[in-house]
XYZ file of N, CA, C and O in Angstrom:
328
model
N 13.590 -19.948 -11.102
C 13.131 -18.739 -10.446
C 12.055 -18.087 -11.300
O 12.024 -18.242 -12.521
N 11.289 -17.450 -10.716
C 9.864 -16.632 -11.460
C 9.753 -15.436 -11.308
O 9.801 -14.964 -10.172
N 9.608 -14.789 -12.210
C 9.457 -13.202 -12.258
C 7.670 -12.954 -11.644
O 7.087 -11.873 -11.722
N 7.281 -13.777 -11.265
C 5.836 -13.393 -10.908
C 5.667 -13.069 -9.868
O 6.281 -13.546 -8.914
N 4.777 -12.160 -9.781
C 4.708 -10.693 -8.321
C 3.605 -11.709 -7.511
O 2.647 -12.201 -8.108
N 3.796 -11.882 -6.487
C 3.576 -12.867 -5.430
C 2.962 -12.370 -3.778
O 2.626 -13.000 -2.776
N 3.037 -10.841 -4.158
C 1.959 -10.342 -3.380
C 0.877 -10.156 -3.642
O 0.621 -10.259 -4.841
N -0.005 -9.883 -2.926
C -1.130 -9.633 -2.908
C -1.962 -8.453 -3.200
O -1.691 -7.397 -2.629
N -3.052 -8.525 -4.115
C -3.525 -6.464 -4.225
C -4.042 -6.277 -3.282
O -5.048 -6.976 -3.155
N -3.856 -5.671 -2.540
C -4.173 -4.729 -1.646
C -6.127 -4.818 -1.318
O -6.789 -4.286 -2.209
N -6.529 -5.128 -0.730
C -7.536 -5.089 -0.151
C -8.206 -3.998 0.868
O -7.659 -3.526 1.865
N -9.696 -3.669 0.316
C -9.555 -2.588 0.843
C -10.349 -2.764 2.425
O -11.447 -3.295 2.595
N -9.456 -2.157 3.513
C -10.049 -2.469 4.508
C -10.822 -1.298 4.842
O -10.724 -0.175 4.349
N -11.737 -1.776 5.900
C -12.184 -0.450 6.633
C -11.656 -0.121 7.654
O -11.057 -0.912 8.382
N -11.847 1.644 7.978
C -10.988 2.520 8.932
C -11.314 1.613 10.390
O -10.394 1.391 11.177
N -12.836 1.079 10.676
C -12.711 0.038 11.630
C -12.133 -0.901 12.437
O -11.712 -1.170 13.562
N -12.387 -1.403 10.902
C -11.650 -2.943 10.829
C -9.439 -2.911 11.289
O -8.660 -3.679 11.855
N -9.346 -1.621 10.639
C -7.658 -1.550 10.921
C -7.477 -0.836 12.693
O -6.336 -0.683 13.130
N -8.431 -0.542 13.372
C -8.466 -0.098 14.805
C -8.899 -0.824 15.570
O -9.280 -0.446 16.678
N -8.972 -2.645 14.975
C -9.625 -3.580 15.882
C -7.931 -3.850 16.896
O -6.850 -3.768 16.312
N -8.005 -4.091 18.072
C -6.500 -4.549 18.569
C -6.068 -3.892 18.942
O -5.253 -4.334 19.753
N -6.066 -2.260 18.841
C -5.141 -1.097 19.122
C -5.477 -1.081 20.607
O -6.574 -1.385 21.074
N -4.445 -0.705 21.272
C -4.757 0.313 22.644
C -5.769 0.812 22.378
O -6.363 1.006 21.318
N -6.094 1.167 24.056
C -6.911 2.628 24.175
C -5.635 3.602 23.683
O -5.799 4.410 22.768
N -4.388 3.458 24.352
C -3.715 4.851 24.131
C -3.275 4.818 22.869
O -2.850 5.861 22.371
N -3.295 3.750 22.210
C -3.530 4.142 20.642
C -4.150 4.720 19.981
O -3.644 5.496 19.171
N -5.392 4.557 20.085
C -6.581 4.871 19.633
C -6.733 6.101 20.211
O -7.607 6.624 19.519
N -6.427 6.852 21.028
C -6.366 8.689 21.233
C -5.258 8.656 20.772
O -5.330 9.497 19.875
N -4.039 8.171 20.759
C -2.964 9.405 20.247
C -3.256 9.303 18.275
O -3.046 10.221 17.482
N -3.816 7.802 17.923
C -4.542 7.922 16.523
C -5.123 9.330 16.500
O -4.563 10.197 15.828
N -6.438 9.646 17.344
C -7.515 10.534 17.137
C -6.778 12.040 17.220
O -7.175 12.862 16.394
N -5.721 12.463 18.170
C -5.146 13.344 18.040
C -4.367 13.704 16.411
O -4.705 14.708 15.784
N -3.212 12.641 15.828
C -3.119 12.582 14.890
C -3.584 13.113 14.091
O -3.153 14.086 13.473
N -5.299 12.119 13.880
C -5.930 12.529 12.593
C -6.293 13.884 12.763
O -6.424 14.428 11.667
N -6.513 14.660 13.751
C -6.856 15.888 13.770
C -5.983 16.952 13.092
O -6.458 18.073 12.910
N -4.432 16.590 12.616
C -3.861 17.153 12.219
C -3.037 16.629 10.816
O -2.000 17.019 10.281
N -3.908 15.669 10.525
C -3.789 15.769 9.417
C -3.288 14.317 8.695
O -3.226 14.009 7.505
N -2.976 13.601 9.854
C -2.094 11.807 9.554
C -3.000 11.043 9.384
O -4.029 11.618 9.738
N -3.249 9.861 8.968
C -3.844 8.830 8.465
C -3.244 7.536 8.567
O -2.115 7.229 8.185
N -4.008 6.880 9.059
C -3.383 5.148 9.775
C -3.659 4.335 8.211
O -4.784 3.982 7.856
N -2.651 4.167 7.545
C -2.497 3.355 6.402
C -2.807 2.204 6.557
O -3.680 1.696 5.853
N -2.140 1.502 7.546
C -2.202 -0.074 7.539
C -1.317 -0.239 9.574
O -0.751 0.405 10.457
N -1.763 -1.412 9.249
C -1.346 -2.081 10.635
C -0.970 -3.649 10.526
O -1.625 -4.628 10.170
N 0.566 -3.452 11.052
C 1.177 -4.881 10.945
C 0.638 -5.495 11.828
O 0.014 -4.879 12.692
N 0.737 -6.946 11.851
C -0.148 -8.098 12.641
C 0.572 -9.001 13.022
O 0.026 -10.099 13.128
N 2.078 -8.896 13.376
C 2.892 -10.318 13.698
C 2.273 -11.419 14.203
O 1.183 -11.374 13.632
N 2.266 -12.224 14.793
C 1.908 -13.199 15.168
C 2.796 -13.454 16.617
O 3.976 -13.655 16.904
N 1.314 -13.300 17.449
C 1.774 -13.614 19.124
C 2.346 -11.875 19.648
O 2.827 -11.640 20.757
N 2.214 -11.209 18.944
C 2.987 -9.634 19.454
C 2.267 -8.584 19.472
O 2.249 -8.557 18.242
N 1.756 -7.837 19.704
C 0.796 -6.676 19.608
C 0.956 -5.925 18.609
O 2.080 -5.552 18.273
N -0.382 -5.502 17.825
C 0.038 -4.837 16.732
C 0.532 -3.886 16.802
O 0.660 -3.389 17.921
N 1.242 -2.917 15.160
C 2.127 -2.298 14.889
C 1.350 -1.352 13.995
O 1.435 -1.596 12.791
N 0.526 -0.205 14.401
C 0.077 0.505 13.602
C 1.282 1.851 12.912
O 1.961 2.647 13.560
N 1.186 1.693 11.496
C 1.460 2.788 11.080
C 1.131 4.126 10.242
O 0.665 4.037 9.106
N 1.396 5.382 10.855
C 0.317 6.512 10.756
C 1.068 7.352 9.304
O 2.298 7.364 9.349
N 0.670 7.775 8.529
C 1.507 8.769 7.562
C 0.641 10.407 7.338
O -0.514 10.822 7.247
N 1.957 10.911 7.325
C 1.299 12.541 7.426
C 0.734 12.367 5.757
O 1.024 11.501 4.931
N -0.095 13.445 5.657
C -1.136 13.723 4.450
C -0.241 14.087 3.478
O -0.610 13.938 2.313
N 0.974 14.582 3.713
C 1.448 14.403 2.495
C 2.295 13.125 1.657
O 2.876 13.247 0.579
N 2.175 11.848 2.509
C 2.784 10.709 2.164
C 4.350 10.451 2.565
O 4.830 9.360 2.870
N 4.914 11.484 2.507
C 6.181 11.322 2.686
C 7.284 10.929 4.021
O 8.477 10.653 4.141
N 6.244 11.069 4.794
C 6.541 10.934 6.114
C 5.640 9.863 7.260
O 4.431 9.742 7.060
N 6.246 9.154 8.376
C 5.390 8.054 8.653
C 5.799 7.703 9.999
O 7.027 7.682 9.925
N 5.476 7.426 11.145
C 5.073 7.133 12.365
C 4.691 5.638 12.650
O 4.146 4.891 11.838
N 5.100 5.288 14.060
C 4.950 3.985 14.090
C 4.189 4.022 15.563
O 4.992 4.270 16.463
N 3.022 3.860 15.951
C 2.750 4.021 17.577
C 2.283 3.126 18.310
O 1.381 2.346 18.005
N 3.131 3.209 19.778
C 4.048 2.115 20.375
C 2.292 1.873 20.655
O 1.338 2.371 20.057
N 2.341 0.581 22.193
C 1.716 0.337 22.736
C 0.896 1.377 23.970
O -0.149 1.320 24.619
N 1.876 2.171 23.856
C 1.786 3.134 25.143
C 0.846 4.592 24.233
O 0.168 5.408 24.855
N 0.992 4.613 23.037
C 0.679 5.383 22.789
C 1.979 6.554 22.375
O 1.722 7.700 22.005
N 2.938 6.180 22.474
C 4.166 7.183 22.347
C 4.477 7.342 20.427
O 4.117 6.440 19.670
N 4.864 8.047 20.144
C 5.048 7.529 18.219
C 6.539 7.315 18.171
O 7.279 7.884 18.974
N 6.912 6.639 17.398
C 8.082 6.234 17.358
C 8.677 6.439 15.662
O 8.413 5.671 14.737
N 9.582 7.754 15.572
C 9.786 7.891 13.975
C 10.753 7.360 13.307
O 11.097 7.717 12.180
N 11.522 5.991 14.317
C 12.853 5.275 13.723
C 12.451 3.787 14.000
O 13.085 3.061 14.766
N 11.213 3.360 13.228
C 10.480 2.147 13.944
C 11.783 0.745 13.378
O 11.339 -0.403 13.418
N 12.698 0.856 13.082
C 13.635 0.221 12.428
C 12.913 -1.082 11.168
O 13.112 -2.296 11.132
N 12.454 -0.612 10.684
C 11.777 -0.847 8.994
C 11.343 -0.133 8.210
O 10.613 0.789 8.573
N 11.651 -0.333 6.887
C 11.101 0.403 5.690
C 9.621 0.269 5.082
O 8.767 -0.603 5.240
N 9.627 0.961 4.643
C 8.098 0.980 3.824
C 8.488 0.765 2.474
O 9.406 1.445 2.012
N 7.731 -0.359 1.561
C 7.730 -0.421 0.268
C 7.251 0.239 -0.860
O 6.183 0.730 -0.494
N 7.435 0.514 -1.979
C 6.772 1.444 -2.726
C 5.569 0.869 -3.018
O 4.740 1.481 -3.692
């Protein structure tokens, strides 16, 4: 077994590039969001499934998952890593 960290650093994407795929009703309830203050960190990419954007309020501590429909979902049943 190996103690060697086997992820990846983090790459920096652009705000673009992470809104390629989204809904339209993503992409407004995003724009509403950011108006108050949340920020789309990253967006999961399963394979064959529609992506999984997730939004976090400005103070980090808190985090949003929004559906396809555009609805946010705050019990997306997964964790976030440190």
């Amino acid at each position: 077994m190996t103690d060697r960290e086997r992820r990846q650093s983090a790459q920096v994407v652009s705000p673009v590039g992470l809104r390629e795929g989204l809904s339209p009703a993503q992409l407004d309830a995003l724009a509403t969001l950011e108006q108050f203050g949340w920020i789309l960190r990253f967006v999961r990419r399963p394979m064959f499934l529609d992506p999984i954007p997730v939004v976090f309020h400005a103070n980090g501590q808190r985090f949003v998952v929004l559906e396809v429909d555009g609805t946010l979902n705050e019990n997306p049943g997964f964790k976030i890593r440190d």
